[in-house]
């Protein structure tokens, strides 16, 4: 399991990438052992999903007049979100392992996946405060949704930076990889949500 010190360095490295620091890789352990260890980062993400699920439950309740049927409860949303996280966590890296060599960037797949996994923690830590402020009543639902939308756009841009600077992909290829990431995420989350919660 990754140590706290490794997690803190990786978060610092993730910020360095956003700042376009050319030496950002120095914050990450890019060894073979670190490749497999980076998948254990999901352990740090799970507690954050309890907060996200609570916020989504409240949002759906507030919007109950705009959806069909009864808004899902916290338990169903939490199970759906955790199941989605578990599948998404492996889906994109596996896809990239097979696809990247076809675009002549296969030699940098391992460092890319390591940084990609660790950056997911940094991204979550940036996005969760918005949900906390909403749950505390500081942000109304409209503000929380707007802020979340802006953060999602920032994440898409950040994933593009990872593909460009860590994987070394050309612009067109990097855009394609980000699109694959987004499509996989939407497909998996929609399928899991429909299976556990049903249509909204």
CSV table of C-alpha atoms in Angstrom, one decimal:
chain,number,residue,atom,x,y,z
A,1,UNK,CA,0.0,0.0,0.0
A,2,UNK,CA,1.3,3.5,-0.8
A,3,UNK,CA,2.6,5.5,2.2
A,4,UNK,CA,1.3,8.9,3.3
A,5,UNK,CA,4.7,10.5,2.4
A,6,UNK,CA,4.4,9.0,-1.1
A,7,UNK,CA,0.9,10.3,-1.4
A,8,UNK,CA,1.9,13.8,-0.4
A,9,UNK,CA,4.8,13.8,-2.9
A,10,UNK,CA,2.5,12.6,-5.6
A,11,UNK,CA,0.0,15.3,-4.9
A,12,UNK,CA,2.8,17.9,-5.0
A,13,UNK,CA,3.8,16.4,-8.3
A,14,UNK,CA,0.3,16.6,-9.7
A,15,UNK,CA,0.2,20.3,-8.9
A,16,UNK,CA,3.7,20.7,-10.5
A,17,UNK,CA,2.3,19.1,-13.7
A,18,UNK,CA,-0.6,21.6,-13.7
A,19,UNK,CA,2.0,24.4,-13.4
A,20,UNK,CA,3.8,22.9,-16.4
A,21,UNK,CA,6.9,22.2,-14.3
A,22,UNK,CA,9.3,20.2,-16.6
A,23,UNK,CA,10.8,18.4,-13.6
A,24,UNK,CA,7.4,17.3,-12.2
A,25,UNK,CA,8.3,13.6,-12.6
A,26,UNK,CA,10.8,13.9,-9.8
A,27,UNK,CA,7.9,13.8,-7.3
A,28,UNK,CA,6.8,10.3,-8.5
A,29,UNK,CA,8.3,6.9,-8.0
A,30,UNK,CA,8.2,5.5,-11.5
A,31,UNK,CA,9.6,2.1,-10.7
A,32,UNK,CA,8.0,-1.2,-11.7
A,33,UNK,CA,6.8,-1.8,-8.1
A,34,UNK,CA,5.3,1.7,-8.1
A,35,UNK,CA,3.3,0.9,-11.2
A,36,UNK,CA,1.3,-1.8,-9.3
A,37,UNK,CA,1.3,0.2,-6.1
A,38,UNK,CA,-0.3,3.2,-7.8
A,39,UNK,CA,-3.5,1.1,-8.3
A,40,UNK,CA,-3.8,1.0,-4.5
A,41,UNK,CA,-4.4,4.8,-4.5
A,42,UNK,CA,-8.0,3.9,-4.9
A,43,UNK,CA,-8.0,3.2,-1.1
A,44,UNK,CA,-7.5,7.0,-0.5
A,45,UNK,CA,-10.4,7.8,-2.8
A,46,UNK,CA,-13.1,5.6,-1.2
A,47,UNK,CA,-13.7,7.8,1.8
A,48,UNK,CA,-14.2,10.8,-0.5
A,49,UNK,CA,-16.9,9.0,-2.3
A,50,UNK,CA,-19.0,8.9,0.9
A,51,UNK,CA,-19.0,12.7,0.8
A,52,UNK,CA,-19.8,12.9,-3.0
A,53,UNK,CA,-22.6,10.4,-2.6
A,54,UNK,CA,-24.2,12.3,0.3
A,55,UNK,CA,-24.1,15.5,-1.8
A,56,UNK,CA,-25.6,13.8,-4.9
A,57,UNK,CA,-28.4,12.3,-2.7
A,58,UNK,CA,-29.3,15.8,-1.5
A,59,UNK,CA,-29.1,17.2,-5.0
A,60,UNK,CA,-31.4,14.6,-6.4
A,61,UNK,CA,-33.8,15.2,-3.6
A,62,UNK,CA,-33.9,18.9,-4.3
A,63,UNK,CA,-34.5,18.2,-8.0
A,64,UNK,CA,-37.1,15.5,-7.3
A,65,UNK,CA,-39.7,17.4,-9.3
A,66,UNK,CA,-37.5,17.2,-12.3
A,67,UNK,CA,-36.9,13.5,-12.4
A,68,UNK,CA,-39.2,10.5,-12.9
A,69,UNK,CA,-39.8,8.2,-10.1
A,70,UNK,CA,-38.4,8.4,-6.5
A,71,UNK,CA,-35.0,9.9,-6.0
A,72,UNK,CA,-32.5,7.1,-5.0
A,73,UNK,CA,-31.4,6.9,-1.4
A,74,UNK,CA,-27.9,7.4,-0.1
A,75,UNK,CA,-27.1,3.7,0.1
A,76,UNK,CA,-28.0,3.0,-3.5
A,77,UNK,CA,-26.0,6.0,-4.7
A,78,UNK,CA,-23.0,5.1,-2.6
A,79,UNK,CA,-23.0,1.5,-4.0
A,80,UNK,CA,-23.4,2.8,-7.5
A,81,UNK,CA,-20.6,5.3,-7.1
A,82,UNK,CA,-18.2,2.8,-5.5
A,83,UNK,CA,-18.9,0.1,-8.2
A,84,UNK,CA,-18.3,2.7,-10.9
A,85,UNK,CA,-15.1,3.7,-9.3
A,86,UNK,CA,-13.9,0.1,-9.1
A,87,UNK,CA,-14.5,-0.6,-12.7
A,88,UNK,CA,-13.3,2.8,-14.0
A,89,UNK,CA,-10.1,2.4,-12.0
A,90,UNK,CA,-9.0,-0.4,-14.2
A,91,UNK,CA,-10.8,0.2,-17.5
A,92,UNK,CA,-8.9,3.1,-18.8
A,93,UNK,CA,-5.4,1.9,-17.8
A,94,UNK,CA,-6.1,-1.5,-19.4
A,95,UNK,CA,-7.4,0.2,-22.6
A,96,UNK,CA,-4.3,2.5,-22.8
A,97,UNK,CA,-1.9,-0.5,-22.3
A,98,UNK,CA,-3.3,-2.0,-25.5
A,99,UNK,CA,-3.9,1.2,-27.5
A,100,UNK,CA,-0.8,3.3,-26.7
A,101,UNK,CA,1.7,1.1,-28.6
A,102,UNK,CA,-0.5,1.6,-31.7
A,103,UNK,CA,0.3,5.3,-31.5
A,104,UNK,CA,4.0,4.9,-30.9
A,105,UNK,CA,3.8,6.0,-27.3
A,106,UNK,CA,3.9,2.6,-25.6
A,107,UNK,CA,7.3,3.1,-24.1
A,108,UNK,CA,5.9,5.7,-21.7
A,109,UNK,CA,2.7,3.9,-20.7
A,110,UNK,CA,4.0,2.8,-17.3
A,111,UNK,CA,5.0,6.3,-16.0
A,112,UNK,CA,1.8,7.7,-17.5
A,113,UNK,CA,-0.5,5.3,-15.7
A,114,UNK,CA,1.4,5.8,-12.4
A,115,UNK,CA,1.0,9.6,-12.7
A,116,UNK,CA,-2.6,9.2,-13.9
A,117,UNK,CA,-3.6,7.1,-10.9
A,118,UNK,CA,-1.9,9.4,-8.4
A,119,UNK,CA,-3.3,12.5,-10.1
A,120,UNK,CA,-6.8,11.1,-9.5
A,121,UNK,CA,-6.3,11.6,-5.8
A,122,UNK,CA,-5.2,15.2,-6.3
A,123,UNK,CA,-8.2,15.8,-8.6
A,124,UNK,CA,-10.6,14.4,-6.0
A,125,UNK,CA,-9.2,16.5,-3.3
A,126,UNK,CA,-9.8,19.6,-5.4
A,127,UNK,CA,-13.4,18.6,-6.3
A,128,UNK,CA,-14.7,17.4,-3.0
A,129,UNK,CA,-14.6,20.8,-1.1
A,130,UNK,CA,-17.4,22.0,-3.5
A,131,UNK,CA,-19.6,19.2,-2.3
A,132,UNK,CA,-18.7,19.8,1.3
A,133,UNK,CA,-19.7,23.5,1.0
A,134,UNK,CA,-23.0,22.4,-0.6
A,135,UNK,CA,-23.7,20.0,2.2
A,136,UNK,CA,-22.9,22.7,4.8
A,137,UNK,CA,-25.4,25.0,3.1
A,138,UNK,CA,-22.7,27.5,2.0
A,139,UNK,CA,-23.3,26.8,-1.7
A,140,UNK,CA,-26.9,26.6,-3.1
A,141,UNK,CA,-27.4,23.7,-5.5
A,142,UNK,CA,-27.1,26.0,-8.6
A,143,UNK,CA,-23.7,27.2,-7.4
A,144,UNK,CA,-22.5,23.7,-6.6
A,145,UNK,CA,-23.5,22.4,-10.0
A,146,UNK,CA,-21.9,25.4,-11.7
A,147,UNK,CA,-18.6,25.0,-9.8
A,148,UNK,CA,-18.6,21.3,-10.4
A,149,UNK,CA,-19.0,21.9,-14.1
A,150,UNK,CA,-16.1,24.2,-14.2
A,151,UNK,CA,-14.0,21.8,-12.3
A,152,UNK,CA,-14.9,19.0,-14.7
A,153,UNK,CA,-13.7,21.1,-17.6
A,154,UNK,CA,-10.4,21.8,-15.7
A,155,UNK,CA,-10.0,18.0,-15.2
A,156,UNK,CA,-10.4,17.3,-18.9
A,157,UNK,CA,-7.7,19.9,-19.6
A,158,UNK,CA,-5.5,18.4,-17.0
A,159,UNK,CA,-5.9,14.9,-18.4
A,160,UNK,CA,-4.9,16.4,-21.8
A,161,UNK,CA,-1.7,17.8,-20.1
A,162,UNK,CA,-0.9,14.3,-18.7
A,163,UNK,CA,-1.3,12.7,-22.1
A,164,UNK,CA,0.9,15.4,-23.7
A,165,UNK,CA,3.6,15.8,-21.1
A,166,UNK,CA,3.9,12.4,-19.4
A,167,UNK,CA,2.8,10.1,-22.1
A,168,UNK,CA,4.4,12.2,-24.8
A,169,UNK,CA,1.4,11.9,-27.1
A,170,UNK,CA,0.9,14.4,-30.1
A,171,UNK,CA,-1.9,16.8,-29.7
A,172,UNK,CA,-4.4,14.8,-31.8
A,173,UNK,CA,-3.5,11.6,-30.0
A,174,UNK,CA,-3.8,13.2,-26.6
A,175,UNK,CA,-7.2,14.5,-27.5
A,176,UNK,CA,-8.3,11.1,-28.6
A,177,UNK,CA,-7.0,9.5,-25.3
A,178,UNK,CA,-8.9,12.1,-23.2
A,179,UNK,CA,-12.1,11.4,-25.3
A,180,UNK,CA,-11.7,7.7,-24.7
A,181,UNK,CA,-11.3,8.4,-21.0
A,182,UNK,CA,-14.5,10.5,-20.9
A,183,UNK,CA,-16.5,8.1,-23.0
A,184,UNK,CA,-15.5,5.1,-20.9
A,185,UNK,CA,-16.4,7.0,-17.7
A,186,UNK,CA,-19.8,8.0,-19.0
A,187,UNK,CA,-20.6,4.5,-20.3
A,188,UNK,CA,-19.5,2.7,-17.2
A,189,UNK,CA,-21.3,5.2,-14.8
A,190,UNK,CA,-24.5,5.1,-16.8
A,191,UNK,CA,-24.5,1.3,-17.0
A,192,UNK,CA,-23.9,0.9,-13.3
A,193,UNK,CA,-26.4,3.6,-12.3
A,194,UNK,CA,-29.1,2.0,-14.5
A,195,UNK,CA,-28.4,-1.5,-13.1
A,196,UNK,CA,-28.4,-0.4,-9.4
A,197,UNK,CA,-30.7,2.6,-9.3
A,198,UNK,CA,-32.7,2.3,-12.5
A,199,UNK,CA,-33.7,5.2,-14.8
A,200,UNK,CA,-34.0,8.6,-13.3
